[in-house]
Amino acid sequence: MNLRRALSATGLSALAAATILTGSPAAGGVVAKTAEVCAVPATTANAKVKPGSPLQHDPNEVTEAVAAQIERQTSKALALRAKYGAFDVGVQAVVTIPVAVHVIRKDTTRAGGNIPDSMIASQINVLNQSYGTATGGAETNFRFTLQSTTRTTNATWYTVTPGSSAETQMKNALRVGGPETLNFYIANIGQGLLGWATFPSSYNSRPKDDGVVVLTESLPSGTASPYNL
């Protein structure tokens, strides 16, 4: 998936969503009236709606006040890190983020969501290209590597929507690792959505909810044109 948008905060799930949902690393700020960003309740931090969706707008869009509060908190944290030497102006070490992919399928057919490994590999490649400036984004020290792939046949989870009991059940059953691991769920998500992600700030209170959920056919070579880049 390769759509240009902005996120209001950085972290593993939000960081990856900035590329999965936008095609470039996360922008450093928020444009309150125009950025299609994210999320109250805390279950989702970023959701993208396809044209023709029954939803009129992002179902988890934050208010201008919440967006401004997040921006202030982020700016304050960055200023403190810079002041106390957390940022080295020299060469930074590469941070490799392990990615746990969870393919949710209706059945074992390709039409039922059982995508080939090649599509998953292509999506990881898109992440690495984007965070390495290949698609025009800023250079970063973040790189992504596929750690594991699970395949689950569950017709209810296959059409998961944000904040639903299906999402809770799916993530409670499948999520692995700690905050350093990007859990990447792939399904034929409902409500005309392309995907959503959680805020990193919600990890402590809802660790099982952390992760990114994307539309199966929005991955590279999928059928959801023009998002399948």
PDB file of C-alpha atoms in Angstrom:
ATOM      1  CA  MET A   1       0.000   0.000   0.000  1.00  0.00           C
ATOM      2  CA  ASN A   2       1.325   3.405  -0.915  1.00  0.00           C
ATOM      3  CA  LEU A   3      -0.830   6.460  -0.076  1.00  0.00           C
ATOM      4  CA  ARG A   4       0.459   9.858   0.991  1.00  0.00           C
ATOM      5  CA  ARG A   5      -0.809  11.029   4.369  1.00  0.00           C
ATOM      6  CA  ALA A   6       0.551  12.266   7.697  1.00  0.00           C
ATOM      7  CA  LEU A   7       0.633  10.769  11.168  1.00  0.00           C
ATOM      8  CA  SER A   8       0.697  12.752  14.352  1.00  0.00           C
ATOM      9  CA  ALA A   9       3.069  10.549  16.374  1.00  0.00           C
ATOM     10  CA  THR A  10       5.882   8.080  15.831  1.00  0.00           C
ATOM     11  CA  GLY A  11       6.295   4.565  17.181  1.00  0.00           C
ATOM     12  CA  LEU A  12       6.421   1.087  15.685  1.00  0.00           C
ATOM     13  CA  SER A  13       2.816   0.755  14.579  1.00  0.00           C
ATOM     14  CA  ALA A  14       2.377   4.426  13.730  1.00  0.00           C
ATOM     15  CA  LEU A  15       5.802   4.532  12.114  1.00  0.00           C
ATOM     16  CA  ALA A  16       4.996   1.668   9.810  1.00  0.00           C
ATOM     17  CA  ALA A  17       1.501   2.933   9.103  1.00  0.00           C
ATOM     18  CA  ALA A  18       3.011   6.141   7.818  1.00  0.00           C
ATOM     19  CA  THR A  19       4.471   4.091   4.993  1.00  0.00           C
ATOM     20  CA  ILE A  20       1.897   1.331   4.677  1.00  0.00           C
ATOM     21  CA  LEU A  21      -0.875   3.919   4.512  1.00  0.00           C
ATOM     22  CA  THR A  22       1.086   6.766   2.967  1.00  0.00           C
ATOM     23  CA  GLY A  23       4.180   5.611   1.118  1.00  0.00           C
ATOM     24  CA  SER A  24       6.630   7.754   3.075  1.00  0.00           C
ATOM     25  CA  PRO A  25       7.916   8.014   6.659  1.00  0.00           C
ATOM     26  CA  ALA A  26       5.792   9.836   9.210  1.00  0.00           C
ATOM     27  CA  ALA A  27       5.670  13.574   8.980  1.00  0.00           C
ATOM     28  CA  GLY A  28       6.853  15.489  12.022  1.00  0.00           C
ATOM     29  CA  GLY A  29       3.634  17.344  12.697  1.00  0.00           C
ATOM     30  CA  VAL A  30      -0.109  17.506  12.369  1.00  0.00           C
ATOM     31  CA  VAL A  31      -2.259  19.585  10.069  1.00  0.00           C
ATOM     32  CA  ALA A  32      -5.351  19.587  12.214  1.00  0.00           C
ATOM     33  CA  LYS A  33      -7.960  20.382   9.572  1.00  0.00           C
ATOM     34  CA  THR A  34      -6.612  18.341   6.685  1.00  0.00           C
ATOM     35  CA  ALA A  35      -4.550  15.410   7.949  1.00  0.00           C
ATOM     36  CA  GLU A  36      -6.631  12.232   7.946  1.00  0.00           C
ATOM     37  CA  VAL A  37      -5.264  11.165  11.294  1.00  0.00           C
ATOM     38  CA  CYS A  38      -6.393   9.054  13.878  1.00  0.00           C
ATOM     39  CA  ALA A  39      -8.035   8.082  16.877  1.00  0.00           C
ATOM     40  CA  VAL A  40     -10.305   8.138  19.737  1.00  0.00           C
ATOM     41  CA  PRO A  41     -11.083   5.581  21.091  1.00  0.00           C
ATOM     42  CA  ALA A  42      -7.561   4.407  21.803  1.00  0.00           C
ATOM     43  CA  THR A  43      -8.067   1.258  19.765  1.00  0.00           C
ATOM     44  CA  THR A  44      -7.041   2.933  16.526  1.00  0.00           C
ATOM     45  CA  ALA A  45      -4.568   5.651  15.745  1.00  0.00           C
ATOM     46  CA  ASN A  46      -4.973   5.961  12.025  1.00  0.00           C
ATOM     47  CA  ALA A  47      -7.583   4.818   9.536  1.00  0.00           C
ATOM     48  CA  LYS A  48      -7.937   5.421   5.815  1.00  0.00           C
ATOM     49  CA  VAL A  49     -11.302   5.321   4.040  1.00  0.00           C
ATOM     50  CA  LYS A  50     -11.620   4.284   0.387  1.00  0.00           C
ATOM     51  CA  PRO A  51     -13.775   6.296  -2.022  1.00  0.00           C
ATOM     52  CA  GLY A  52     -17.274   4.831  -2.042  1.00  0.00           C
ATOM     53  CA  SER A  53     -17.102   3.752   1.594  1.00  0.00           C
ATOM     54  CA  PRO A  54     -20.369   4.101   3.548  1.00  0.00           C
ATOM     55  CA  LEU A  55     -18.351   6.065   6.087  1.00  0.00           C
ATOM     56  CA  GLN A  56     -18.286   9.799   5.434  1.00  0.00           C
ATOM     57  CA  HIS A  57     -14.953  10.332   7.185  1.00  0.00           C
ATOM     58  CA  ASP A  58     -12.261   8.597   9.192  1.00  0.00           C
ATOM     59  CA  PRO A  59     -14.244   6.793  11.922  1.00  0.00           C
ATOM     60  CA  ASN A  60     -11.558   7.536  14.502  1.00  0.00           C
ATOM     61  CA  GLU A  61     -10.490  11.038  13.599  1.00  0.00           C
ATOM     62  CA  VAL A  62      -9.135  13.074  16.511  1.00  0.00           C
ATOM     63  CA  THR A  63     -10.366  16.540  17.307  1.00  0.00           C
ATOM     64  CA  GLU A  64      -8.203  19.580  16.653  1.00  0.00           C
ATOM     65  CA  ALA A  65      -7.657  19.904  20.411  1.00  0.00           C
ATOM     66  CA  VAL A  66      -6.402  16.325  20.739  1.00  0.00           C
ATOM     67  CA  ALA A  67      -4.164  16.714  17.686  1.00  0.00           C
ATOM     68  CA  ALA A  68      -2.689  19.907  19.135  1.00  0.00           C
ATOM     69  CA  GLN A  69      -2.095  18.198  22.481  1.00  0.00           C
ATOM     70  CA  ILE A  70      -0.250  15.321  20.812  1.00  0.00           C
ATOM     71  CA  GLU A  71       1.837  17.786  18.827  1.00  0.00           C
ATOM     72  CA  ARG A  72       2.801  19.678  21.997  1.00  0.00           C
ATOM     73  CA  GLN A  73       3.749  16.469  23.795  1.00  0.00           C
ATOM     74  CA  THR A  74       5.819  15.260  20.851  1.00  0.00           C
ATOM     75  CA  SER A  75       7.610  18.596  20.465  1.00  0.00           C
ATOM     76  CA  LYS A  76       8.380  18.709  24.183  1.00  0.00           C
ATOM     77  CA  ALA A  77       9.793  15.179  24.164  1.00  0.00           C
ATOM     78  CA  LEU A  78      11.980  15.904  21.137  1.00  0.00           C
ATOM     79  CA  ALA A  79      13.263  19.121  22.704  1.00  0.00           C
ATOM     80  CA  LEU A  80      14.216  17.318  25.916  1.00  0.00           C
ATOM     81  CA  ARG A  81      15.992  14.556  24.039  1.00  0.00           C
ATOM     82  CA  ALA A  82      17.926  17.072  21.988  1.00  0.00           C
ATOM     83  CA  LYS A  83      18.836  19.124  25.072  1.00  0.00           C
ATOM     84  CA  TYR A  84      20.240  16.173  26.976  1.00  0.00           C
ATOM     85  CA  GLY A  85      22.149  14.680  24.087  1.00  0.00           C
ATOM     86  CA  ALA A  86      19.808  11.875  23.105  1.00  0.00           C
ATOM     87  CA  PHE A  87      20.318  12.844  19.478  1.00  0.00           C
ATOM     88  CA  ASP A  88      23.815  12.398  18.110  1.00  0.00           C
ATOM     89  CA  VAL A  89      24.533  14.585  15.107  1.00  0.00           C
ATOM     90  CA  GLY A  90      26.861  11.888  13.801  1.00  0.00           C
ATOM     91  CA  VAL A  91      25.964   8.658  12.060  1.00  0.00           C
ATOM     92  CA  GLN A  92      23.102   6.881  13.800  1.00  0.00           C
ATOM     93  CA  ALA A  93      22.936   3.122  14.194  1.00  0.00           C
ATOM     94  CA  VAL A  94      20.317   1.364  12.120  1.00  0.00           C
ATOM     95  CA  VAL A  95      17.300   0.197  14.126  1.00  0.00           C
ATOM     96  CA  THR A  96      15.925  -3.061  12.743  1.00  0.00           C
ATOM     97  CA  ILE A  97      12.248  -3.628  13.485  1.00  0.00           C
ATOM     98  CA  PRO A  98      11.015  -7.241  13.471  1.00  0.00           C
ATOM     99  CA  VAL A  99       7.685  -7.653  11.695  1.00  0.00           C
ATOM    100  CA  ALA A 100       5.211 -10.374  12.666  1.00  0.00           C
ATOM    101  CA  VAL A 101       2.717 -10.768   9.819  1.00  0.00           C
ATOM    102  CA  HIS A 102      -0.702 -12.287  10.481  1.00  0.00           C
ATOM    103  CA  VAL A 103      -2.659 -13.251   7.352  1.00  0.00           C
ATOM    104  CA  ILE A 104      -6.367 -13.557   8.107  1.00  0.00           C
ATOM    105  CA  ARG A 105      -8.213 -15.499   5.420  1.00  0.00           C
ATOM    106  CA  LYS A 106     -11.770 -16.687   4.764  1.00  0.00           C
ATOM    107  CA  ASP A 107     -10.485 -19.958   3.348  1.00  0.00           C
ATOM    108  CA  THR A 108      -7.285 -21.330   1.851  1.00  0.00           C
ATOM    109  CA  THR A 109      -7.890 -19.971  -1.659  1.00  0.00           C
ATOM    110  CA  ARG A 110      -6.249 -16.871  -3.089  1.00  0.00           C
ATOM    111  CA  ALA A 111      -9.713 -15.316  -3.525  1.00  0.00           C
ATOM    112  CA  GLY A 112     -10.367 -16.046   0.136  1.00  0.00           C
ATOM    113  CA  GLY A 113      -7.396 -13.975   1.266  1.00  0.00           C
ATOM    114  CA  ASN A 114      -4.649 -16.588   1.276  1.00  0.00           C
ATOM    115  CA  ILE A 115      -2.050 -14.336  -0.325  1.00  0.00           C
ATOM    116  CA  PRO A 116       1.356 -15.651  -1.435  1.00  0.00           C
ATOM    117  CA  ASP A 117       4.526 -14.991   0.525  1.00  0.00           C
ATOM    118  CA  SER A 118       5.733 -12.852  -2.371  1.00  0.00           C
ATOM    119  CA  MET A 119       3.130 -10.165  -1.587  1.00  0.00           C
ATOM    120  CA  ILE A 120       4.283 -10.020   2.023  1.00  0.00           C
ATOM    121  CA  ALA A 121       7.919  -9.757   0.955  1.00  0.00           C
ATOM    122  CA  SER A 122       7.010  -6.948  -1.438  1.00  0.00           C
ATOM    123  CA  GLN A 123       5.287  -4.995   1.346  1.00  0.00           C
ATOM    124  CA  ILE A 124       8.345  -5.300   3.590  1.00  0.00           C
ATOM    125  CA  ASN A 125      10.418  -4.079   0.659  1.00  0.00           C
ATOM    126  CA  VAL A 126       8.121  -1.046   0.269  1.00  0.00           C
ATOM    127  CA  LEU A 127       8.660  -0.185   3.929  1.00  0.00           C
ATOM    128  CA  ASN A 128      12.425  -0.390   3.600  1.00  0.00           C
ATOM    129  CA  GLN A 129      12.491   1.592   0.375  1.00  0.00           C
ATOM    130  CA  SER A 130      10.336   4.328   1.867  1.00  0.00           C
ATOM    131  CA  TYR A 131      12.377   4.658   5.048  1.00  0.00           C
ATOM    132  CA  GLY A 132      15.526   4.619   2.947  1.00  0.00           C
ATOM    133  CA  THR A 133      14.432   7.556   0.723  1.00  0.00           C
ATOM    134  CA  ALA A 134      13.782   5.409  -2.374  1.00  0.00           C
ATOM    135  CA  THR A 135      10.211   6.735  -2.624  1.00  0.00           C
ATOM    136  CA  GLY A 136      11.027  10.337  -1.803  1.00  0.00           C
ATOM    137  CA  GLY A 137      10.620  10.264   1.976  1.00  0.00           C
ATOM    138  CA  ALA A 138      13.167  11.426   4.510  1.00  0.00           C
ATOM    139  CA  GLU A 139      16.125   9.163   5.273  1.00  0.00           C
ATOM    140  CA  THR A 140      15.699   7.341   8.561  1.00  0.00           C
ATOM    141  CA  ASN A 141      17.587   4.736  10.535  1.00  0.00           C
ATOM    142  CA  PHE A 142      14.631   2.367  10.597  1.00  0.00           C
ATOM    143  CA  ARG A 143      14.641  -0.876   8.651  1.00  0.00           C
ATOM    144  CA  PHE A 144      12.134  -3.709   8.722  1.00  0.00           C
ATOM    145  CA  THR A 145      12.701  -7.454   8.601  1.00  0.00           C
ATOM    146  CA  LEU A 146      10.124 -10.242   8.402  1.00  0.00           C
ATOM    147  CA  GLN A 147      10.260 -12.237  11.632  1.00  0.00           C
ATOM    148  CA  SER A 148       7.299 -14.584  11.206  1.00  0.00           C
ATOM    149  CA  THR A 149       4.122 -15.229   9.242  1.00  0.00           C
ATOM    150  CA  THR A 150       0.949 -16.829  10.569  1.00  0.00           C
ATOM    151  CA  ARG A 151      -2.101 -17.806   8.525  1.00  0.00           C
ATOM    152  CA  THR A 152      -5.469 -18.009  10.260  1.00  0.00           C
ATOM    153  CA  THR A 153      -8.744 -19.150   8.692  1.00  0.00           C
ATOM    154  CA  ASN A 154     -11.548 -17.221  10.380  1.00  0.00           C
ATOM    155  CA  ALA A 155     -14.463 -15.758   8.420  1.00  0.00           C
ATOM    156  CA  THR A 156     -15.395 -13.341  11.221  1.00  0.00           C
ATOM    157  CA  TRP A 157     -11.905 -11.912  11.623  1.00  0.00           C
ATOM    158  CA  TYR A 158     -11.553 -11.723   7.837  1.00  0.00           C
ATOM    159  CA  THR A 159     -13.879  -8.698   7.704  1.00  0.00           C
ATOM    160  CA  VAL A 160     -12.613  -7.122  10.936  1.00  0.00           C
ATOM    161  CA  THR A 161     -13.423  -3.471  11.678  1.00  0.00           C
ATOM    162  CA  PRO A 162     -11.773  -1.057  14.131  1.00  0.00           C
ATOM    163  CA  GLY A 163     -12.952  -1.312  17.727  1.00  0.00           C
ATOM    164  CA  SER A 164     -14.941  -4.497  17.113  1.00  0.00           C
ATOM    165  CA  SER A 165     -14.994  -7.657  19.203  1.00  0.00           C
ATOM    166  CA  ALA A 166     -13.445  -9.415  16.206  1.00  0.00           C
ATOM    167  CA  GLU A 167     -10.442  -7.081  16.366  1.00  0.00           C
ATOM    168  CA  THR A 168     -10.009  -7.721  20.094  1.00  0.00           C
ATOM    169  CA  GLN A 169     -10.260 -11.496  19.680  1.00  0.00           C
ATOM    170  CA  MET A 170      -7.897 -11.515  16.708  1.00  0.00           C
ATOM    171  CA  LYS A 171      -5.198  -9.465  18.394  1.00  0.00           C
ATOM    172  CA  ASN A 172      -5.480 -11.255  21.742  1.00  0.00           C
ATOM    173  CA  ALA A 173      -4.987 -14.568  19.965  1.00  0.00           C
ATOM    174  CA  LEU A 174      -2.239 -13.618  17.532  1.00  0.00           C
ATOM    175  CA  ARG A 175      -0.126 -10.713  18.790  1.00  0.00           C
ATOM    176  CA  VAL A 176       3.493 -11.593  19.592  1.00  0.00           C
ATOM    177  CA  GLY A 177       6.502  -9.769  21.020  1.00  0.00           C
ATOM    178  CA  GLY A 178       6.726  -6.510  22.910  1.00  0.00           C
ATOM    179  CA  PRO A 179       6.653  -2.857  21.861  1.00  0.00           C
ATOM    180  CA  GLU A 180       9.701  -3.430  19.667  1.00  0.00           C
ATOM    181  CA  THR A 181       7.778  -5.804  17.368  1.00  0.00           C
ATOM    182  CA  LEU A 182       5.505  -4.573  14.590  1.00  0.00           C
ATOM    183  CA  ASN A 183       2.439  -6.801  14.424  1.00  0.00           C
ATOM    184  CA  PHE A 184       0.989  -6.518  10.932  1.00  0.00           C
ATOM    185  CA  TYR A 185      -2.516  -7.911  10.374  1.00  0.00           C
ATOM    186  CA  ILE A 186      -3.765  -8.481   6.820  1.00  0.00           C
ATOM    187  CA  ALA A 187      -7.486  -8.993   6.206  1.00  0.00           C
ATOM    188  CA  ASN A 188     -10.413  -8.070   3.967  1.00  0.00           C
ATOM    189  CA  ILE A 189     -11.332  -5.336   6.436  1.00  0.00           C
ATOM    190  CA  GLY A 190     -14.812  -3.891   6.426  1.00  0.00           C
ATOM    191  CA  GLN A 191     -16.381  -0.417   6.251  1.00  0.00           C
ATOM    192  CA  GLY A 192     -14.465   0.447   3.083  1.00  0.00           C
ATOM    193  CA  LEU A 193     -11.256   0.978   5.054  1.00  0.00           C
ATOM    194  CA  LEU A 194      -7.729   0.560   3.741  1.00  0.00           C
ATOM    195  CA  GLY A 195      -6.216   0.172   7.192  1.00  0.00           C
ATOM    196  CA  TRP A 196      -5.611   1.562  10.658  1.00  0.00           C
ATOM    197  CA  ALA A 197      -2.943   1.597  13.374  1.00  0.00           C
ATOM    198  CA  THR A 198      -2.675   2.268  17.095  1.00  0.00           C
ATOM    199  CA  PHE A 199      -0.985   5.186  18.804  1.00  0.00           C
ATOM    200  CA  PRO A 200       2.306   4.194  20.468  1.00  0.00           C
ATOM    201  CA  SER A 201       1.166   6.076  23.570  1.00  0.00           C
ATOM    202  CA  SER A 202      -1.634   3.539  24.075  1.00  0.00           C
ATOM    203  CA  TYR A 203       0.749   0.569  24.323  1.00  0.00           C
ATOM    204  CA  ASN A 204       1.139   0.627  28.121  1.00  0.00           C
ATOM    205  CA  SER A 205      -2.595   0.511  28.737  1.00  0.00           C
ATOM    206  CA  ARG A 206      -3.530  -1.738  25.790  1.00  0.00           C
ATOM    207  CA  PRO A 207      -0.450  -3.742  24.749  1.00  0.00           C
ATOM    208  CA  LYS A 208      -2.423  -6.454  22.949  1.00  0.00           C
ATOM    209  CA  ASP A 209      -4.094  -3.831  20.767  1.00  0.00           C
ATOM    210  CA  ASP A 210      -0.790  -2.520  19.399  1.00  0.00           C
ATOM    211  CA  GLY A 211      -0.280  -3.033  15.684  1.00  0.00           C
ATOM    212  CA  VAL A 212      -1.297  -2.227  12.123  1.00  0.00           C
ATOM    213  CA  VAL A 213      -4.282  -3.677  10.237  1.00  0.00           C
ATOM    214  CA  VAL A 214      -4.379  -3.364   6.437  1.00  0.00           C
ATOM    215  CA  LEU A 215      -6.598  -4.408   3.561  1.00  0.00           C
ATOM    216  CA  THR A 216      -5.326  -7.586   1.910  1.00  0.00           C
ATOM    217  CA  GLU A 217      -5.611  -6.371  -1.663  1.00  0.00           C
ATOM    218  CA  SER A 218      -3.865  -3.060  -0.931  1.00  0.00           C
ATOM    219  CA  LEU A 219      -0.536  -4.873  -0.704  1.00  0.00           C
ATOM    220  CA  PRO A 220       1.763  -4.718  -3.746  1.00  0.00           C
ATOM    221  CA  SER A 221       0.263  -6.684  -6.685  1.00  0.00           C
ATOM    222  CA  GLY A 222      -3.113  -6.867  -4.939  1.00  0.00           C
ATOM    223  CA  THR A 223      -6.353  -5.988  -6.692  1.00  0.00           C
ATOM    224  CA  ALA A 224      -7.229  -2.756  -4.828  1.00  0.00           C
ATOM    225  CA  SER A 225      -5.985  -0.327  -7.461  1.00  0.00           C
ATOM    226  CA  PRO A 226      -4.625   2.364  -7.162  1.00  0.00           C
ATOM    227  CA  TYR A 227      -3.601   1.511  -3.591  1.00  0.00           C
ATOM    228  CA  ASN A 228      -1.753  -1.718  -4.431  1.00  0.00           C
ATOM    229  CA  LEU A 229       1.708  -0.204  -4.881  1.00  0.00           C
TER     230      LEU A 229
END
